């Protein structure tokens, strides 16, 4: 199991487009993907779950990935956050 802290960098936060990008990326892997914010944990392969985080710019989340391809999945998802989901930072 891999746990990493990720921060929302893009100005609009984790709105529909980045949430969809996150789910699409997570769904490419066999590993289970979860995001935690405080004591709330959601399935990273569910766009509705991701949207319920209401994560604004500057919010820190814990990325939890577990499974056969967990390292690759964690790296790909972390890269999305680092890049601000391709949006203006």
Short mmCIF file of C-alpha atoms in Angstrom, two decimals:
data_model
loop_
_atom_site.label_atom_id
_atom_site.label_comp_id
_atom_site.label_asym_id
_atom_site.label_seq_id
_atom_site.Cartn_x
_atom_site.Cartn_y
_atom_site.Cartn_z
CA UNK A 1 0.00 0.00 0.00
CA UNK A 2 1.25 3.46 -0.92
CA UNK A 3 0.16 6.65 0.83
CA UNK A 4 1.15 10.09 -0.45
CA UNK A 5 0.09 13.62 0.38
CA UNK A 6 -1.12 15.60 -2.64
CA UNK A 7 -2.13 19.25 -2.80
CA UNK A 8 -4.69 20.89 -5.07
CA UNK A 9 -2.70 23.47 -7.03
CA UNK A 10 -5.15 24.69 -9.68
CA UNK A 11 -7.18 27.81 -8.90
CA UNK A 12 -10.64 26.27 -9.34
CA UNK A 13 -9.89 23.29 -7.11
CA UNK A 14 -11.05 19.76 -7.77
CA UNK A 15 -14.07 20.62 -9.93
CA UNK A 16 -15.70 18.47 -12.63
CA UNK A 17 -12.94 18.43 -15.27
CA UNK A 18 -10.03 17.53 -12.95
CA UNK A 19 -12.25 15.08 -11.07
CA UNK A 20 -12.99 13.35 -14.37
CA UNK A 21 -9.30 13.31 -15.27
CA UNK A 22 -8.48 11.78 -11.91
CA UNK A 23 -11.12 9.05 -12.24
CA UNK A 24 -10.10 8.29 -15.83
CA UNK A 25 -6.46 7.92 -14.80
CA UNK A 26 -7.24 5.85 -11.69
CA UNK A 27 -9.51 3.55 -13.71
CA UNK A 28 -6.63 2.60 -16.01
CA UNK A 29 -5.06 0.62 -13.17
CA UNK A 30 -6.07 -2.52 -11.31
CA UNK A 31 -5.06 -1.01 -7.96
CA UNK A 32 -7.67 0.34 -5.58
CA UNK A 33 -7.44 4.14 -5.30
CA UNK A 34 -8.78 6.18 -2.40
CA UNK A 35 -8.54 9.84 -1.44
CA UNK A 36 -8.81 11.06 2.14
CA UNK A 37 -9.60 14.53 3.38
CA UNK A 38 -9.54 14.77 7.15
CA UNK A 39 -11.62 11.75 8.26
CA UNK A 40 -13.52 11.34 4.99
CA UNK A 41 -12.36 8.72 2.47
CA UNK A 42 -13.72 8.24 -1.04
CA UNK A 43 -13.15 5.85 -3.93
CA UNK A 44 -10.84 7.55 -6.43
CA UNK A 45 -12.54 5.73 -9.30
CA UNK A 46 -15.90 7.41 -8.60
CA UNK A 47 -16.42 10.89 -10.06
CA UNK A 48 -19.28 11.55 -7.64
CA UNK A 49 -17.07 10.50 -4.73
CA UNK A 50 -14.26 12.77 -5.87
CA UNK A 51 -16.66 15.69 -6.29
CA UNK A 52 -17.96 15.25 -2.72
CA UNK A 53 -14.51 16.17 -1.39
CA UNK A 54 -15.14 19.79 -2.41
CA UNK A 55 -11.37 20.26 -2.44
CA UNK A 56 -10.35 23.86 -3.08
CA UNK A 57 -6.97 25.25 -4.13
CA UNK A 58 -4.44 24.57 -1.38
CA UNK A 59 -6.33 21.61 0.10
CA UNK A 60 -4.15 18.65 1.02
CA UNK A 61 -5.44 15.14 0.44
CA UNK A 62 -4.00 11.73 1.21
CA UNK A 63 -3.75 9.47 -1.82
CA UNK A 64 -3.97 5.77 -0.90
CA UNK A 65 -3.24 3.18 -3.58
CA UNK A 66 -3.15 -0.58 -3.10
CA UNK A 67 -2.76 -3.36 -5.63
CA UNK A 68 -0.51 -5.02 -8.17
CA UNK A 69 0.25 -1.81 -10.10
CA UNK A 70 0.07 0.58 -7.13
CA UNK A 71 3.40 2.32 -7.79
CA UNK A 72 2.50 3.16 -11.38
CA UNK A 73 -0.99 4.28 -10.39
CA UNK A 74 0.29 6.47 -7.54
CA UNK A 75 2.90 8.10 -9.81
CA UNK A 76 0.34 8.83 -12.56
CA UNK A 77 -2.20 10.31 -10.16
CA UNK A 78 0.39 12.32 -8.25
CA UNK A 79 1.58 13.77 -11.58
CA UNK A 80 -1.95 15.08 -12.26
CA UNK A 81 -1.96 16.95 -8.95
CA UNK A 82 1.58 18.27 -9.49
CA UNK A 83 0.60 19.60 -12.92
CA UNK A 84 -2.54 21.26 -11.59
CA UNK A 85 -4.57 19.03 -13.90
CA UNK A 86 -3.25 21.06 -16.83
CA UNK A 87 -4.98 24.21 -15.62
CA UNK A 88 -3.64 27.63 -14.73
CA UNK A 89 -1.92 27.60 -11.35
#
